Short mmCIF file of C-alpha atoms in Angstrom, two decimals:
data_model
loop_
_atom_site.label_atom_id
_atom_site.label_comp_id
_atom_site.label_asym_id
_atom_site.label_seq_id
_atom_site.Cartn_x
_atom_site.Cartn_y
_atom_site.Cartn_z
CA TRP A 1476 -3.57 46.84 -5.73
CA TYR A 1477 -3.93 43.77 -7.34
CA GLN A 1478 -7.14 42.08 -9.03
CA ARG A 1479 -8.10 38.96 -10.35
CA ARG A 1480 -10.93 38.20 -12.85
CA VAL A 1481 -14.32 36.94 -11.94
CA HIS A 1482 -16.64 36.35 -15.01
CA GLY A 1483 -14.71 39.36 -16.98
CA GLN A 1484 -14.74 41.34 -14.31
CA GLN A 1485 -11.53 43.03 -11.88
CA ILE A 1486 -12.50 41.62 -8.16
CA PRO A 1487 -10.19 43.88 -5.67
CA VAL A 1488 -8.04 40.97 -3.44
CA PRO A 1489 -9.27 40.52 -0.29
CA GLY A 1490 -6.57 42.43 2.57
CA THR A 1491 -5.96 44.63 -0.99
CA VAL A 1492 -6.71 48.77 -1.79
CA PRO A 1493 -8.10 49.49 -4.49
CA ASP A 1494 -6.97 53.10 -6.49
CA PRO A 1495 -9.30 55.16 -6.57
CA GLN A 1496 -8.52 56.22 -9.95
CA PRO A 1497 -7.89 53.68 -13.58
CA TYR A 1498 -4.17 54.96 -14.79
CA TYR A 1499 -5.92 55.32 -18.31
CA LYS A 1500 -7.47 57.62 -16.74
CA LYS A 1501 -4.54 59.62 -15.05
CA THR A 1502 -2.67 62.88 -15.35
CA HIS A 1503 0.18 61.94 -18.02
CA SER A 1504 3.22 62.89 -15.41
CA THR A 1505 7.36 63.66 -16.66
CA GLY A 1506 7.84 62.52 -12.82
CA THR A 1507 11.43 62.70 -14.11
CA SER A 1508 15.16 63.96 -14.56
CA ILE A 1509 16.52 66.86 -16.18
CA LEU A 1510 20.07 68.82 -15.49
CA ALA A 1511 21.70 71.85 -17.46
CA VAL A 1512 24.65 73.05 -17.52
CA THR A 1513 27.23 76.02 -18.83
CA PHE A 1514 30.02 75.08 -19.73
CA GLU A 1515 32.90 77.84 -21.58
CA GLY A 1516 30.89 78.47 -25.41
CA GLY A 1517 26.73 76.61 -24.79
CA VAL A 1518 25.05 74.61 -22.11
CA VAL A 1519 24.33 71.08 -22.09
CA LEU A 1520 20.72 69.75 -21.06
CA GLY A 1521 19.31 66.06 -20.83
CA ALA A 1522 16.75 64.19 -20.18
CA ASP A 1523 15.91 61.48 -19.53
CA SER A 1524 12.18 59.24 -21.02
CA ARG A 1525 9.65 57.99 -19.35
CA THR A 1526 6.62 58.67 -18.21
CA SER A 1527 4.16 57.75 -16.47
CA THR A 1528 0.41 57.64 -15.40
CA GLY A 1529 0.56 56.57 -10.94
CA GLN A 1530 2.03 53.04 -11.31
CA TYR A 1531 1.79 53.05 -15.15
CA ILE A 1532 4.76 54.10 -17.76
CA ALA A 1533 2.80 55.35 -20.53
CA ASN A 1534 6.29 56.45 -22.70
CA ARG A 1535 9.17 54.70 -21.87
CA VAL A 1536 11.15 57.33 -24.62
CA SER A 1537 8.94 60.14 -24.59
CA ASN A 1538 10.96 63.32 -25.86
CA LYS A 1539 11.61 66.00 -21.97
CA LEU A 1540 13.73 67.93 -24.55
CA THR A 1541 11.86 70.90 -26.16
CA LYS A 1542 12.70 73.58 -28.63
CA LEU A 1543 11.48 76.88 -28.41
CA ALA A 1544 14.22 78.29 -30.74
CA ASP A 1545 17.20 76.78 -33.15
CA ASN A 1546 19.41 78.38 -30.78
CA ILE A 1547 17.27 77.67 -26.42
CA TYR A 1548 16.16 74.31 -25.70
CA VAL A 1549 13.84 73.27 -22.62
CA CYS A 1550 13.83 70.41 -20.18
CA ARG A 1551 9.73 69.54 -19.27
CA SER A 1552 9.05 68.19 -15.49
CA GLY A 1553 5.44 67.59 -13.98
CA SER A 1554 2.82 67.51 -15.56
CA ALA A 1555 3.29 66.43 -19.29
CA ALA A 1556 0.25 68.03 -21.08
CA ASP A 1557 0.77 71.27 -19.27
CA THR A 1558 4.70 71.10 -19.67
CA GLN A 1559 4.12 70.48 -23.42
CA PHE A 1560 1.10 74.04 -24.30
CA ILE A 1561 3.91 75.70 -22.53
CA ALA A 1562 6.60 74.66 -24.32
CA GLU A 1563 4.05 75.15 -27.08
CA ALA A 1564 3.05 78.83 -26.32
CA VAL A 1565 6.26 80.61 -25.85
CA ALA A 1566 7.72 78.85 -28.96
CA ASN A 1567 5.46 79.70 -31.30
CA HIS A 1568 6.07 84.02 -28.54
CA ILE A 1569 9.80 83.09 -29.83
CA SER A 1570 8.75 83.03 -33.50
CA PHE A 1571 6.70 86.22 -33.55
CA HIS A 1572 9.94 87.36 -31.28
CA ALA A 1573 13.17 86.64 -33.55
CA LEU A 1574 11.07 88.13 -37.02
CA GLU A 1575 10.38 91.55 -35.62
CA LEU A 1576 14.23 91.51 -34.37
CA GLY A 1577 15.69 89.80 -37.09
CA GLU A 1578 17.72 87.95 -34.44
CA GLN A 1579 18.39 84.86 -32.21
CA PRO A 1580 15.79 85.84 -30.02
CA ARG A 1581 17.56 85.90 -26.47
CA VAL A 1582 17.92 83.42 -23.13
CA LYS A 1583 16.79 85.30 -20.68
CA THR A 1584 13.84 86.37 -22.87
CA ALA A 1585 12.64 82.90 -23.40
CA ALA A 1586 12.92 81.99 -19.51
CA ASN A 1587 10.64 84.74 -18.78
CA LEU A 1588 7.69 83.48 -21.44
CA VAL A 1589 8.43 80.58 -19.15
CA LYS A 1590 7.92 81.66 -16.13
CA ASP A 1591 5.17 84.26 -17.05
CA TYR A 1592 2.88 80.70 -17.48
CA ILE A 1593 4.22 79.10 -14.76
CA TYR A 1594 3.73 82.13 -12.39
CA ARG A 1595 0.04 82.62 -13.46
CA TYR A 1596 -1.56 79.60 -13.92
CA LYS A 1597 0.41 78.56 -11.00
CA ASP A 1598 -2.92 77.23 -9.22
CA HIS A 1599 -4.03 75.32 -11.94
CA PHE A 1600 -0.54 73.93 -14.38
CA MET A 1601 2.53 71.56 -12.84
CA ALA A 1602 5.60 72.59 -14.66
CA GLY A 1603 8.67 72.49 -13.10
CA MET A 1604 11.29 73.32 -16.04
CA ILE A 1605 14.94 74.32 -17.21
CA VAL A 1606 15.21 76.63 -19.83
CA ALA A 1607 18.78 77.46 -21.44
CA GLY A 1608 20.60 78.01 -24.41
CA TRP A 1609 23.13 80.58 -26.64
CA ASP A 1610 22.42 83.79 -27.53
CA GLU A 1611 25.91 86.78 -28.52
CA TYR A 1612 24.62 88.62 -25.84
CA GLU A 1613 25.00 86.77 -22.70
CA GLY A 1614 26.89 83.59 -24.75
CA GLY A 1615 25.21 80.03 -22.86
CA GLN A 1616 22.38 80.57 -19.62
CA VAL A 1617 21.10 77.95 -18.22
CA TYR A 1618 17.35 79.12 -15.77
CA ALA A 1619 15.81 77.32 -13.56
CA ILE A 1620 11.71 77.94 -12.72
CA ASN A 1621 9.87 75.66 -10.22
CA LEU A 1622 6.55 75.24 -9.73
CA GLY A 1623 5.39 78.34 -8.30
CA GLY A 1624 6.80 80.91 -10.76
CA THR A 1625 10.15 81.18 -9.66
CA MET A 1626 13.00 81.72 -11.98
CA VAL A 1627 16.74 81.96 -11.23
CA LYS A 1628 19.52 81.65 -13.65
CA GLN A 1629 22.25 79.01 -12.12
CA LYS A 1630 25.46 77.60 -13.27
CA TRP A 1631 24.23 74.36 -13.28
CA THR A 1632 20.34 72.78 -11.85
CA VAL A 1633 19.08 69.77 -11.90
CA GLY A 1634 14.84 68.77 -11.51
CA GLY A 1635 11.95 66.43 -11.31
CA SER A 1636 11.87 63.60 -9.00
CA GLY A 1637 15.29 61.55 -9.65
CA SER A 1638 17.17 65.36 -8.21
CA ILE A 1639 16.89 64.60 -5.40
CA PHE A 1640 19.44 61.26 -5.68
CA ILE A 1641 21.93 63.06 -7.17
CA TYR A 1642 22.37 66.35 -5.74
CA GLY A 1643 25.26 65.38 -3.99
CA TYR A 1644 27.73 63.21 -7.23
CA CYS A 1645 26.46 66.99 -9.41
CA ASP A 1646 28.22 69.54 -6.13
CA ASP A 1647 30.94 66.66 -5.62
CA LYS A 1648 31.72 66.07 -10.06
CA ILE A 1649 30.86 70.02 -10.91
CA ARG A 1650 33.64 72.21 -12.61
CA ASP A 1651 33.84 75.90 -13.73
CA ASN A 1652 36.41 74.51 -16.41
CA PHE A 1653 34.39 71.89 -18.64
CA THR A 1654 34.88 71.17 -21.91
CA GLY A 1655 32.19 70.83 -23.62
CA ASP A 1656 32.37 66.80 -24.00
CA GLU A 1657 33.09 66.53 -20.29
CA ALA A 1658 30.12 68.69 -19.24
CA ARG A 1659 28.12 66.18 -21.59
CA GLN A 1660 29.35 62.91 -20.19
CA PHE A 1661 29.01 64.66 -16.55
CA VAL A 1662 25.21 65.14 -17.77
CA LYS A 1663 24.98 61.47 -18.96
CA GLU A 1664 26.07 59.94 -15.85
CA ALA A 1665 24.41 62.04 -13.60
CA LEU A 1666 21.56 60.97 -15.58
CA PHE A 1667 21.72 57.43 -15.11
CA LYS A 1668 22.47 57.12 -11.32
CA ALA A 1669 19.74 58.81 -11.27
CA MET A 1670 17.25 57.15 -13.37
CA HIS A 1671 18.86 54.20 -11.52
CA ARG A 1672 17.19 54.50 -8.07
CA ASP A 1673 13.55 56.38 -9.03
CA GLY A 1674 11.21 54.78 -10.24
CA SER A 1675 10.05 57.87 -12.33
CA SER A 1676 12.18 58.43 -14.17
CA GLY A 1677 14.04 55.34 -16.82
CA GLY A 1678 14.49 54.81 -20.04
CA ILE A 1679 17.30 56.58 -22.17
CA VAL A 1680 18.77 59.62 -21.63
CA ARG A 1681 19.23 62.43 -24.57
CA THR A 1682 21.53 64.97 -23.87
CA ALA A 1683 21.28 67.88 -26.68
CA VAL A 1684 24.61 70.42 -26.84
CA ILE A 1685 23.71 74.32 -28.37
CA THR A 1686 26.68 76.46 -28.82
CA LYS A 1687 27.54 79.46 -31.20
CA GLU A 1688 27.65 76.53 -33.87
CA GLY A 1689 24.42 75.06 -32.96
CA VAL A 1690 23.06 72.60 -31.08
CA ASP A 1691 23.95 68.66 -31.03
CA ILE A 1692 21.36 66.12 -29.91
CA ASP A 1693 22.36 62.53 -28.57
CA TYR A 1694 20.87 59.84 -26.64
CA ASN A 1695 22.12 56.60 -24.56
CA CYS A 1696 20.79 54.06 -23.34
CA PRO A 1697 22.24 53.11 -19.56
CA ASP A 1698 24.71 50.06 -18.86
CA ILE A 1699 22.08 49.19 -16.29
CA SER A 1700 18.49 48.87 -15.74
CA GLY A 1701 15.93 50.66 -13.31
CA VAL A 1702 16.51 48.46 -10.50
CA PRO A 1703 18.58 48.79 -8.02
CA PHE A 1704 21.92 46.26 -7.80
CA SER A 1705 20.24 45.28 -10.91
CA GLU A 1706 23.17 42.67 -13.67
CA LYS A 1707 25.16 45.31 -15.91
CA ARG A 1708 22.90 44.86 -19.86
CA THR A 1709 24.99 43.09 -22.32
CA GLU A 1710 24.27 41.90 -25.43
CA LYS A 1711 22.66 38.48 -24.07
CA SER A 1712 20.35 40.04 -21.78
CA LEU A 1713 19.27 42.19 -23.81
CA GLU A 1714 18.70 39.01 -26.38
CA ARG A 1715 16.59 37.37 -23.52
CA GLN A 1716 14.83 41.05 -22.67
CA GLY A 1717 13.25 40.29 -25.98
#
């Protein structure tokens, strides 16, 4: 929908359909690409960083990897407000639970708490989340929780609007004997491809490797921009973009 200004007022251009709701009143959405995979000794989570309101990009570098506990993180997709609330509420519950236990919480416990929120308020929340982490009972674990509250434990899972573009790639490249570095590289390459094709995904790729030793967080900028068949990013092109 295109507009032109006449005496300070925005007038729709003939032949176009006006948007009934301006972008600044729309729900912030993490229409997104998220991915998590297990390997021997831990898990790797990854996400892009684009948050949008309709066609307007509200934040290019939002963090969709949210800490629930020292050993557990969650990937968020859906409504930014809904997923932030769920993550903060579960992190609060988990912190008290860890104090009562006197040890790190189990990944399954955090995943069940996330599932309960999504299922209980499924008519109000728009949230699809991936809970992943490591604990001394079951090692590295990945739990996929969809919009309706169904929770499934998987070796790897992908979610968000960009997931449809990379299911085939993931099926082809996934292995059971990944090392930590190989799993992280797999997550990066898959998300780069999703961001390249999906208009709701973009920005940078954040990854987190969770093992017995702790959490290692990294971020990378893709070599190509989000428009298909666009030119490779070079030092000269980055200078031209400012």
